[in-house]
Coordinates of C-alpha atoms and ligand atoms in Angstrom, one line a residue:
Chain Y
M960 CA -23.7 -19.2 17.8
H961 CA -24.0 -16.3 20.0
D962 CA -20.4 -16.8 21.9
I963 CA -18.8 -16.4 19.0
A964 CA -17.0 -13.1 18.7
I965 CA -14.5 -13.9 15.6
H966 CA -15.3 -16.7 12.5
V967 CA -13.2 -17.1 10.0
T968 CA -13.1 -19.4 7.0
G969 CA -11.2 -19.9 4.3
L970 CA -9.9 -16.5 4.4
K971 CA -7.4 -15.8 1.1
K972 CA -5.4 -12.7 0.4
S973 CA -2.6 -11.9 -2.2
F974 CA -0.4 -8.9 -3.1
K975 CA 0.9 -8.6 -6.2
T976 CA 3.8 -10.9 -6.3
T977 CA 3.2 -12.6 -2.8
T978 CA 0.3 -14.8 -1.5
V979 CA 0.3 -13.8 2.3
L980 CA -2.9 -15.8 3.6
K981 CA -3.6 -19.3 1.7
G982 CA -6.7 -20.0 3.5
V983 CA -6.6 -19.2 7.2
D984 CA -9.9 -20.3 9.4
L985 CA -10.2 -19.7 13.3
T986 CA -12.9 -19.2 15.6
V987 CA -12.7 -17.0 18.7
R988 CA -15.0 -16.9 21.6
R989 CA -16.5 -14.4 23.4
G990 CA -14.6 -12.5 26.1
E991 CA -11.8 -14.7 25.7
I992 CA -7.7 -13.7 24.8
F993 CA -7.0 -14.8 21.6
A994 CA -3.3 -14.7 20.7
L995 CA -2.2 -15.0 16.8
L996 CA 1.5 -16.3 16.5
G997 CA 3.7 -15.5 13.4
A998 CA 7.2 -14.9 12.2
N999 CA 7.9 -11.1 11.0
G1000 CA 6.0 -11.3 7.4
A1001 CA 4.0 -14.2 8.7
G1002 CA 0.3 -12.1 7.6
K1003 CA -0.2 -11.1 11.2
T1004 CA -1.3 -7.7 10.1
T1005 CA -2.7 -8.5 7.2
L1006 CA -5.0 -10.6 8.9
V1007 CA -5.8 -7.7 11.4
K1008 CA -6.6 -5.1 8.6
I1009 CA -9.2 -7.7 7.1
L1010 CA -11.2 -8.3 10.3
S1011 CA -10.8 -4.5 11.0
T1012 CA -12.4 -3.6 7.6
L1013 CA -9.2 -1.7 6.3
A1014 CA -8.4 -4.4 4.0
K1015 CA -10.4 -6.8 1.4
Q1016 CA -9.7 -10.2 1.4
D1017 CA -9.7 -12.0 -2.1
S1018 CA -12.0 -14.9 -1.0
G1019 CA -13.2 -16.7 2.0
S1020 CA -15.4 -15.3 4.8
A1021 CA -15.0 -13.4 7.8
K1022 CA -17.7 -12.3 10.4
V1023 CA -16.8 -10.0 13.4
H1024 CA -19.4 -9.4 16.2
G1025 CA -21.6 -11.6 14.1
F1026 CA -21.4 -8.9 10.9
D1027 CA -19.6 -10.0 7.8
V1028 CA -16.7 -7.5 6.9
L1029 CA -17.5 -7.1 3.2
D1030 CA -21.3 -6.9 3.5
E1031 CA -21.8 -4.7 7.1
P1032 CA -18.4 -3.1 7.4
E1033 CA -20.3 -0.3 9.3
R1034 CA -21.6 -2.6 12.0
V1035 CA -18.3 -4.3 12.6
R1036 CA -16.7 -0.9 13.2
Q1037 CA -19.2 -0.2 15.9
S1038 CA -18.4 -3.1 17.4
I1039 CA -14.8 -3.3 17.1
S1040 CA -11.6 -0.7 18.3
L1041 CA -8.1 -1.6 16.4
T1042 CA -4.6 -1.1 18.1
G1043 CA -2.4 -1.0 15.1
Q1044 CA 0.9 -2.3 14.8
F1045 CA 2.5 1.3 15.0
A1046 CA 1.4 3.7 17.4
A1047 CA -1.9 5.4 15.8
V1048 CA -1.9 8.7 18.0
D1049 CA -1.3 12.2 17.1
E1050 CA 1.8 13.7 18.3
I1051 CA 0.8 17.5 17.7
L1052 CA -1.8 17.1 20.3
T1053 CA -1.8 16.3 24.1
G1054 CA -2.6 12.8 25.7
R1055 CA -5.8 14.3 26.6
E1056 CA -6.4 15.6 23.5
N1057 CA -6.0 12.5 21.8
L1058 CA -8.6 10.7 23.8
V1059 CA -11.3 13.3 23.8
M1060 CA -11.1 13.5 20.2
I1061 CA -11.9 9.9 19.7
A1062 CA -14.5 10.3 22.4
K1063 CA -16.2 13.1 20.4
L1064 CA -16.1 11.0 17.1
R1065 CA -17.9 8.0 19.1
H1066 CA -20.5 10.5 20.4
L1067 CA -20.3 9.8 23.6
A1068 CA -22.3 12.2 26.2
D1069 CA -19.8 11.9 29.5
S1070 CA -16.6 12.4 27.4
R1071 CA -14.7 14.2 30.3
R1072 CA -15.2 11.5 32.7
I1073 CA -14.4 8.9 30.6
V1074 CA -11.3 10.4 29.2
D1075 CA -10.2 11.4 32.9
D1076 CA -10.7 7.6 34.3
L1077 CA -8.7 6.3 31.3
L1078 CA -5.6 8.9 31.6
Q1079 CA -6.2 7.1 35.7
R1080 CA -5.9 3.8 34.7
F1081 CA -2.8 4.4 32.1
D1082 CA -1.0 6.4 34.3
L1083 CA -0.8 9.2 32.3
T1084 CA -2.7 11.9 34.5
D1085 CA 0.7 13.8 35.2
A1086 CA 1.5 14.0 31.3
A1087 CA -2.0 14.4 29.9
D1088 CA -1.6 17.8 29.3
R1089 CA 1.9 17.2 27.5
R1090 CA 2.0 17.1 23.7
V1091 CA 2.5 13.4 22.6
S1092 CA 5.8 14.1 20.9
T1093 CA 7.8 14.2 24.2
Y1094 CA 6.1 10.9 25.4
S1095 CA 8.2 8.0 25.7
G1096 CA 7.4 4.9 23.6
G1097 CA 6.1 3.0 26.9
M1098 CA 3.6 6.1 27.2
R1099 CA 3.0 6.2 23.5
R1100 CA 1.9 2.7 23.5
R1101 CA -0.4 3.3 26.5
L1102 CA -2.0 6.4 25.2
D1103 CA -2.5 4.2 22.0
I1104 CA -4.4 1.3 23.5
A1105 CA -6.1 3.7 25.9
M1106 CA -7.4 5.4 22.8
S1107 CA -9.0 2.2 21.7
L1108 CA -10.9 1.8 24.9
V1109 CA -12.8 4.4 24.5
G1110 CA -16.5 3.3 24.0
K1111 CA -15.9 0.4 25.2
P1112 CA -16.0 -1.7 22.1
N1113 CA -16.9 -5.1 22.5
I1114 CA -13.9 -6.6 20.3
I1115 CA -10.4 -4.9 20.8
F1116 CA -7.7 -5.9 18.4
L1117 CA -3.9 -5.4 19.3
D1118 CA -1.3 -5.7 16.6
E1119 CA 1.8 -6.6 18.1
P1120 CA 1.2 -4.5 21.3
T1121 CA 4.4 -5.2 23.1
T1122 CA 6.7 -5.0 20.6
G1123 CA 9.6 -2.6 20.9
L1124 CA 8.5 -2.1 24.6
D1125 CA 11.3 -2.8 27.5
P1126 CA 10.5 -5.7 29.9
E1127 CA 8.6 -2.8 32.4
G1128 CA 6.4 -1.8 29.8
R1129 CA 6.0 -5.1 28.3
L1130 CA 4.3 -6.4 32.4
E1131 CA 2.2 -3.1 31.9
V1132 CA 0.7 -4.2 28.7
W1133 CA 0.2 -7.7 30.0
K1134 CA -1.5 -6.4 33.0
M1135 CA -3.5 -4.1 31.2
V1136 CA -5.1 -7.0 28.6
K1137 CA -6.0 -9.2 31.5
E1138 CA -7.8 -6.3 33.1
L1139 CA -9.8 -5.9 29.5
S1140 CA -10.3 -9.2 29.1
S1141 CA -11.6 -9.4 33.0
T1142 CA -14.4 -6.8 32.0
G1143 CA -15.8 -9.1 29.3
T1144 CA -13.8 -7.7 26.0
T1145 CA -12.7 -9.7 23.7
V1146 CA -9.0 -9.6 22.8
F1147 CA -7.3 -10.3 20.0
L1148 CA -3.9 -9.9 19.7
T1149 CA -0.8 -10.8 17.8
T1150 CA 2.2 -11.2 18.7
Q1151 CA 5.9 -12.8 17.8
Y1152 CA 6.5 -13.9 21.4
L1153 CA 5.7 -17.3 22.4
E1154 CA 5.8 -16.4 26.2
E1155 CA 3.9 -13.5 25.5
A1156 CA 1.1 -16.1 24.3
E1157 CA 1.9 -18.2 27.0
Q1158 CA 1.2 -15.4 29.4
L1159 CA -2.0 -13.8 28.5
A1160 CA -3.8 -16.0 26.0
D1161 CA -6.6 -18.4 26.5
R1162 CA -6.0 -19.6 23.2
I1163 CA -3.0 -19.4 20.6
A1164 CA -3.7 -20.0 17.1
I1165 CA 0.1 -20.2 15.0
L1166 CA 0.4 -18.8 11.6
H1167 CA 3.1 -20.1 9.3
E1168 CA 3.4 -19.8 5.3
G1169 CA -0.5 -18.7 4.9
T1170 CA -2.3 -21.1 7.4
I1171 CA -3.1 -21.8 10.9
I1172 CA -0.9 -24.6 12.1
T1173 CA -2.0 -25.0 14.9
N1174 CA -4.8 -23.6 17.3
G1175 CA -5.8 -24.6 21.0
T1176 CA -5.8 -23.8 24.6
L1177 CA -1.8 -23.7 26.1
A1178 CA -2.5 -27.1 27.8
E1179 CA -3.5 -28.3 24.3
L1180 CA -0.3 -27.0 22.4
K1181 CA 1.7 -28.6 25.0
K1182 CA 0.8 -32.1 24.3
L1183 CA 1.9 -31.6 20.7
F1184 CA 5.3 -31.3 22.3
P1185 CA 7.6 -33.7 23.5
P1186 CA 7.2 -34.5 27.5
A1187 CA 9.3 -32.7 29.5
K1188 CA 12.4 -34.4 30.8
V1189 CA 13.5 -34.0 34.2
E1190 CA 16.8 -32.5 34.3
Y1191 CA 19.0 -31.2 36.9
V1192 CA 20.9 -27.8 35.7
E1193 CA 21.9 -24.6 37.6
K1194 CA 19.1 -21.8 36.5
Q1195 CA 21.0 -18.8 35.8
P1196 CA 18.8 -15.4 36.1
T1197 CA 18.2 -14.1 32.5
L1198 CA 19.2 -10.7 31.6
E1199 CA 15.7 -9.9 31.9
D1200 CA 15.6 -11.4 35.3
I1201 CA 18.0 -9.4 36.6
F1202 CA 16.7 -6.2 34.9
L1203 CA 13.4 -6.6 36.4
A1204 CA 15.0 -7.2 39.9
I1205 CA 17.0 -3.8 39.6
I1206 CA 14.3 -1.6 38.7
G1207 CA 11.6 -3.6 40.8
K1208 CA 11.8 -0.9 43.5
K1209 CA 11.0 1.7 40.8
E1210 CA 7.6 -0.2 40.2
E1211 CA 5.9 0.7 43.2
K1212 CA 6.0 4.5 42.4
Chain Z
M1466 CA -25.6 4.0 9.3
E1467 CA -28.1 6.6 9.7
A1468 CA -26.3 7.5 12.6
I1469 CA -22.9 7.9 10.7
R1470 CA -24.6 10.0 8.3
K1471 CA -26.3 12.3 10.6
H1472 CA -22.9 12.8 12.2
S1473 CA -20.4 13.3 9.5
F1474 CA -20.8 17.1 9.7
S1475 CA -19.8 16.9 13.3
D1476 CA -17.2 14.3 12.3
M1477 CA -15.8 16.9 9.7
G1478 CA -15.3 19.7 12.4
I1479 CA -13.8 17.4 14.8
M1480 CA -11.1 16.6 12.0
L1481 CA -10.4 20.6 11.1
G1482 CA -10.6 21.4 14.8
R1483 CA -7.6 18.6 14.9
S1484 CA -5.6 19.8 12.3
M1485 CA -6.7 23.4 12.8
R1486 CA -4.3 23.0 15.8
H1487 CA -2.0 21.6 14.3
I1488 CA -1.1 24.7 12.3
F1489 CA -1.6 26.8 15.2
R1490 CA 1.2 24.9 17.1
S1491 CA 3.7 24.6 14.3
M1492 CA 3.9 28.4 13.8
D1493 CA 6.7 27.8 11.1
T1494 CA 3.6 26.7 8.7
I1495 CA 2.1 30.2 9.0
I1496 CA 5.4 31.9 8.8
T1497 CA 6.8 30.0 5.6
V1498 CA 3.4 30.4 3.5
T1499 CA 3.4 33.9 4.4
I1500 CA 6.6 35.3 4.7
T1501 CA 7.8 34.1 1.2
P1502 CA 5.0 35.8 -0.6
I1503 CA 5.6 39.1 1.4
A1504 CA 9.2 39.0 1.0
M1505 CA 8.5 38.9 -2.7
M1506 CA 6.1 41.6 -2.3
L1507 CA 8.7 43.5 -1.1
L1508 CA 11.0 42.7 -3.2
F1509 CA 9.2 43.6 -6.6
V1510 CA 7.8 46.5 -5.1
Y1511 CA 11.0 48.0 -3.7
V1512 CA 13.5 46.5 -6.0
F1513 CA 12.2 45.9 -9.3
G1514 CA 8.6 47.8 -9.2
G1515 CA 10.6 51.1 -10.4
A1516 CA 11.5 49.5 -13.8
I1517 CA 8.2 47.9 -14.5
Q1518 CA 5.6 49.6 -16.8
T1519 CA 2.0 48.1 -16.1
G1520 CA 0.0 51.0 -17.3
M1521 CA -1.0 51.4 -13.5
D1522 CA 0.4 54.1 -11.4
N1523 CA 0.2 52.0 -8.0
Y1524 CA 2.2 48.7 -8.3
V1525 CA 1.1 47.3 -5.3
N1526 CA -2.5 47.2 -6.3
Y1527 CA -1.3 45.1 -9.9
L1528 CA 1.1 42.7 -8.1
L1529 CA -1.4 41.9 -5.1
P1530 CA -3.7 39.1 -6.7
G1531 CA 0.0 37.1 -7.9
I1532 CA 1.6 37.3 -4.6
L1533 CA -1.8 36.1 -3.2
L1534 CA -2.3 33.2 -5.9
I1535 CA 1.6 32.3 -5.0
A1536 CA 0.7 32.3 -1.5
I1537 CA -2.1 30.0 -2.0
A1538 CA -0.2 27.5 -4.2
S1539 CA 2.9 27.0 -1.0
G1540 CA -0.2 26.8 1.5
I1541 CA -1.2 23.9 -0.2
A1542 CA 2.5 22.0 0.1
Y1543 CA 1.6 21.8 3.3
T1544 CA -1.5 20.2 3.2
A1545 CA -0.2 17.4 0.9
Y1546 CA 2.4 16.9 4.3
R1547 CA -0.1 16.8 6.6
L1548 CA -2.4 14.5 4.8
F1549 CA 0.9 12.2 4.1
M1550 CA 2.2 12.2 7.8
D1551 CA -1.5 11.6 8.8
M1552 CA -1.2 8.5 6.2
Q1553 CA 2.5 7.5 7.3
S1554 CA 1.5 7.6 11.5
G1555 CA -1.4 5.2 11.3
I1556 CA -4.2 7.8 12.6
F1557 CA -5.9 7.6 9.5
E1558 CA -6.1 3.9 10.1
R1559 CA -7.6 4.2 13.4
F1560 CA -10.3 6.9 12.1
H1561 CA -10.9 4.5 9.3
S1562 CA -11.8 1.6 11.6
M1563 CA -13.8 3.7 13.5
P1564 CA -18.0 4.0 13.1
I1565 CA -17.0 7.4 11.0
A1566 CA -17.9 8.7 8.0
H1567 CA -15.0 7.3 5.6
S1568 CA -14.8 10.5 3.9
A1569 CA -14.6 12.6 7.1
A1570 CA -10.7 12.6 7.9
L1571 CA -10.1 13.3 4.4
W1572 CA -12.4 16.7 4.2
G1573 CA -11.1 17.6 7.4
H1574 CA -7.8 18.4 5.8
V1575 CA -9.7 20.0 2.4
L1576 CA -11.3 22.2 5.2
T1577 CA -8.5 23.2 7.2
S1578 CA -6.7 24.0 4.0
L1579 CA -9.2 26.3 2.9
V1580 CA -9.4 27.9 6.3
S1581 CA -5.6 28.5 6.8
N1582 CA -5.1 29.7 3.2
A1583 CA -8.0 32.1 3.8
I1584 CA -5.8 33.3 7.1
S1585 CA -2.7 33.7 5.0
V1586 CA -4.5 35.5 2.5
V1587 CA -5.9 37.9 4.8
V1588 CA -2.5 38.4 6.5
I1589 CA -0.8 39.4 3.2
I1590 CA -3.7 41.8 2.7
L1591 CA -3.2 43.5 5.7
V1592 CA 0.6 43.8 5.0
A1593 CA -0.1 45.3 1.3
L1594 CA -2.2 47.6 2.9
V1595 CA 0.8 48.6 4.8
M1596 CA 2.9 48.9 1.7
G1597 CA 0.2 51.6 0.1
F1598 CA -2.5 49.0 -1.4
R1599 CA -5.8 50.7 -2.0
S1600 CA -8.7 49.2 -3.3
A1601 CA -12.4 51.0 -3.3
A1602 CA -14.0 48.3 -4.5
P1603 CA -17.7 47.7 -3.0
I1604 CA -18.3 44.7 -1.0
V1605 CA -19.7 42.6 -4.0
S1606 CA -16.5 42.8 -5.2
W1607 CA -14.7 41.6 -2.5
L1608 CA -17.0 38.8 -2.1
A1609 CA -16.1 37.9 -5.8
V1610 CA -12.4 38.1 -4.9
A1611 CA -13.1 35.6 -1.7
G1612 CA -14.9 33.0 -4.0
I1613 CA -12.7 33.4 -6.6
L1614 CA -9.4 32.3 -4.0
A1615 CA -11.4 30.0 -2.3
L1616 CA -12.0 28.1 -5.8
F1617 CA -8.6 28.6 -6.5
T1618 CA -7.5 27.1 -3.1
L1619 CA -10.0 24.2 -3.6
A1620 CA -8.7 23.3 -7.0
L1621 CA -5.3 23.1 -5.6
T1622 CA -6.2 21.7 -2.2
W1623 CA -7.5 18.5 -4.3
L1624 CA -4.1 18.6 -6.3
A1625 CA -2.2 18.3 -3.3
V1626 CA -5.0 15.6 -2.0
I1627 CA -3.4 13.6 -4.6
A1628 CA 0.0 14.1 -4.2
G1629 CA -0.3 13.9 -0.2
L1630 CA -2.1 10.3 -0.7
S1631 CA 0.2 8.9 -3.6
A1632 CA 4.0 10.3 -2.1
K1633 CA 6.2 8.0 -1.2
S1634 CA 8.6 10.0 0.7
V1635 CA 7.7 13.6 2.8
D1636 CA 9.6 15.7 0.1
G1637 CA 7.7 14.4 -2.7
A1638 CA 4.3 15.0 -1.0
G1639 CA 5.1 19.0 -1.3
A1640 CA 7.5 18.8 -4.5
F1641 CA 4.8 19.1 -6.9
S1642 CA 3.7 22.5 -5.7
Y1643 CA 7.1 24.1 -7.1
P1644 CA 5.9 24.3 -10.7
L1645 CA 2.4 26.2 -9.0
I1646 CA 4.4 28.5 -7.2
F1647 CA 6.3 29.1 -10.3
L1648 CA 3.2 29.5 -12.6
P1649 CA 2.7 33.0 -11.6
F1650 CA 5.9 34.5 -13.1
I1651 CA 4.6 33.3 -16.2
S1652 CA 2.0 35.5 -16.4
S1653 CA 0.6 38.8 -16.1
A1654 CA 0.9 38.7 -12.4
F1655 CA 3.9 40.7 -12.3
V1656 CA 4.8 42.4 -15.6
P1657 CA 1.9 42.6 -18.6
T1658 CA 2.2 39.8 -21.2
E1659 CA 2.5 42.4 -23.8
S1660 CA 6.5 42.6 -23.2
M1661 CA 6.8 39.1 -23.5
P1662 CA 7.9 37.2 -26.6
P1663 CA 5.2 35.5 -28.9
V1664 CA 5.7 31.7 -27.6
V1665 CA 6.1 32.6 -24.0
R1666 CA 3.2 35.0 -24.1
A1667 CA 1.0 32.8 -26.0
F1668 CA 1.6 30.4 -23.0
A1669 CA 1.0 33.3 -20.2
D1670 CA -2.2 34.5 -21.9
N1671 CA -3.8 31.0 -21.9
Q1672 CA -2.6 29.3 -18.8
P1673 CA -5.2 30.0 -15.8
V1674 CA -3.3 32.1 -13.8
T1675 CA -3.3 34.8 -16.1
S1676 CA -7.3 35.0 -16.1
I1677 CA -7.4 34.5 -12.2
V1678 CA -4.9 37.7 -11.6
E1679 CA -6.7 39.7 -14.0
A1680 CA -10.3 39.3 -12.9
I1681 CA -9.1 39.3 -9.3
R1682 CA -7.0 42.9 -10.3
S1683 CA -10.4 44.3 -12.0
L1684 CA -12.7 43.5 -9.1
L1685 CA -10.0 45.4 -6.8
A1686 CA -9.9 48.1 -9.1
S1687 CA -13.7 48.9 -9.8
E1688 CA -13.0 48.0 -13.6
P1689 CA -15.3 46.0 -15.8
V1690 CA -14.2 42.2 -15.5
G1691 CA -15.1 41.4 -18.7
N1692 CA -14.6 37.4 -20.0
D1693 CA -11.8 37.0 -17.6
I1694 CA -13.9 36.1 -14.7
W1695 CA -16.1 33.2 -16.5
I1696 CA -12.5 32.1 -17.7
A1697 CA -11.2 32.1 -14.6
L1698 CA -14.1 30.4 -13.2
A1699 CA -13.9 27.7 -15.5
W1700 CA -10.2 27.0 -14.8
C1701 CA -11.1 26.6 -11.0
V1702 CA -14.3 24.4 -11.2
G1703 CA -12.5 22.3 -13.9
I1704 CA -9.4 21.8 -12.2
S1705 CA -11.5 21.2 -9.2
I1706 CA -13.4 18.3 -10.5
V1707 CA -11.0 16.5 -12.4
A1708 CA -8.8 16.7 -9.3
Y1709 CA -11.3 15.9 -6.9
F1710 CA -12.2 12.3 -9.0
F1711 CA -8.7 11.4 -9.4
A1712 CA -8.0 12.2 -5.7
M1713 CA -10.9 9.8 -4.7
R1714 CA -9.9 7.0 -6.6
V1715 CA -6.5 7.5 -5.1
Y1716 CA -8.2 7.6 -1.6
K1717 CA -10.5 4.5 -2.3
R1718 CA -7.5 2.6 -3.8
K1719 CA -5.3 3.8 -0.5
T1720 CA -7.9 3.2 2.0
A1721 CA -9.6 -0.1 0.4
Ligands
ATP1194 N1 0.3 -3.3 1.2 C1 1.0 -4.4 0.5 N2 1.5 -4.5 -0.6 C2 2.5 -5.4 -1.2 N3 2.8 -6.4 0.0 C3 2.1 -6.3 1.2 C4 1.7 -5.3 1.6 N4 0.7 -5.8 3.1 C5 1.7 -6.8 3.2 N5 2.7 -7.2 2.0 C6 3.6 -8.1 2.5 O1 2.4 -9.6 2.9 C7 3.3 -9.9 3.9 C8 2.4 -10.0 5.5 O2 3.0 -9.0 5.8 P1 1.8 -8.5 7.1 O3 2.7 -7.4 7.7 O4 0.8 -9.0 7.3 O5 2.9 -9.7 8.2 P2 3.3 -9.8 9.8 O6 2.9 -10.8 10.4 O7 2.5 -8.6 10.2 O8 5.1 -8.9 10.0 P3 5.2 -8.2 11.2 O9 5.4 -9.3 12.1 O10 6.9 -8.1 10.4 O11 4.7 -7.1 11.3 C9 4.8 -9.6 3.7 O12 5.9 -10.3 3.1 C10 4.4 -8.2 3.5 O13 5.8 -7.6 2.4
MG1195 MG1 2.6 -6.9 11.1

């Protein structure tokens, strides 16, 4: 059982008038990138909040890093880090101050070096001493994710990490997620974009109307779809290709 | 878990440091909180003061306690505002998903409220000194005044916490403080209650502000405080306890 990072069975959750989760079962293995796909209002955030001890389920059980979220929330919190759907950064502090604050709250011995490293890694060194209120959306998101990496948590939750980012920003986040995963961190991310799940995830689950309707590797999911037909069509570049081509030279800065 | 308990004071200190930075970086907060009461003090002393009979020859001395309470009542509106913004921005969710004491984030705001109101009280007293406020009270009396003001701040802060946590909009978060700012006007803060019509006077004599104002005034004038100080303390402690209880209930409900 030691290779299991998250184990959820029969999870149910309703709000006053709506039943959001109707019995969710899923398993995330240690070190993998797990993508939870779902439309607006599918309940992705609700599930992430339960797994990160911010909300309590009505029934069913959830174990994170081997600890039950209801019985041992403190131990769960010691094992995880959350980057919520909306950037949870302090606008009035500088980027550096935000990171230092988290490092202090995690009681890390070498917080200066850790913070400098993260600023470097997330390309925020130049902006480190500016107030976050002057940051662009992409920078804010990068800082947000950097804050979640302080203290090297075992499992990291990313709730729609690329929503609202431009294509370039999205690619940066993807690169970061892959790097993270290569260091052995388990990544649980939610997304509305099939393409994002395809790019990043070792395993993909689709949350629809309160349950997980499919769950598997990309190859397994592809088998569920009709086999590809060979057609000859002229491939037009997508707007995204064009955009990326134009700004491509900027990339090397 | 032992670790979390061991660190909860330093966590609170980090939270305090964070919101004190907020205060010093938005100077308008300090200006709004101190300028309005100072303007009011100028208005009452130099415009209305000549016509007000208080039985005390120095009207600044008479007025100061009420002005301080008004400053605190408007100061805690910002406590509610800051708390509301933290709930909105998701930074509280980040804190709550970290291995730190759950209440550290909230206590950070409460401590900030105490410290920032203490700063505005000191600024206003300095201005009052320039305007002719004088007190020969011994240090013990000053300490007692500080204690009463701190308790008053604490009581209103817990009310502000309830407002900040349950507000639906930024304006709603601060709106609850308007009646509190108004209370000193229907008390002995500006004029003796003897001059008021019976019904108003009955209200004025029995509401918390009057006893708090009277207690502070007597302490600063080195006069016997009588029962006022006990009534004042009972109000402050009573409101603190009740508001704390409800604030914690709202906090638990909001943060699951
Ligand atoms: N605190 C709450 N009270 C009442 N209803 C809620 C609450 N939180 C979420 N809901 C409802 O639960 C449903 C699922 O919400 P959730 O935020 O989990 O969806 P989501 O998949 O994250 O959507 P999105 O892609 O828009 O972020 C929605 O219908 C939402 O209105
Ligand atoms: Mg969501």
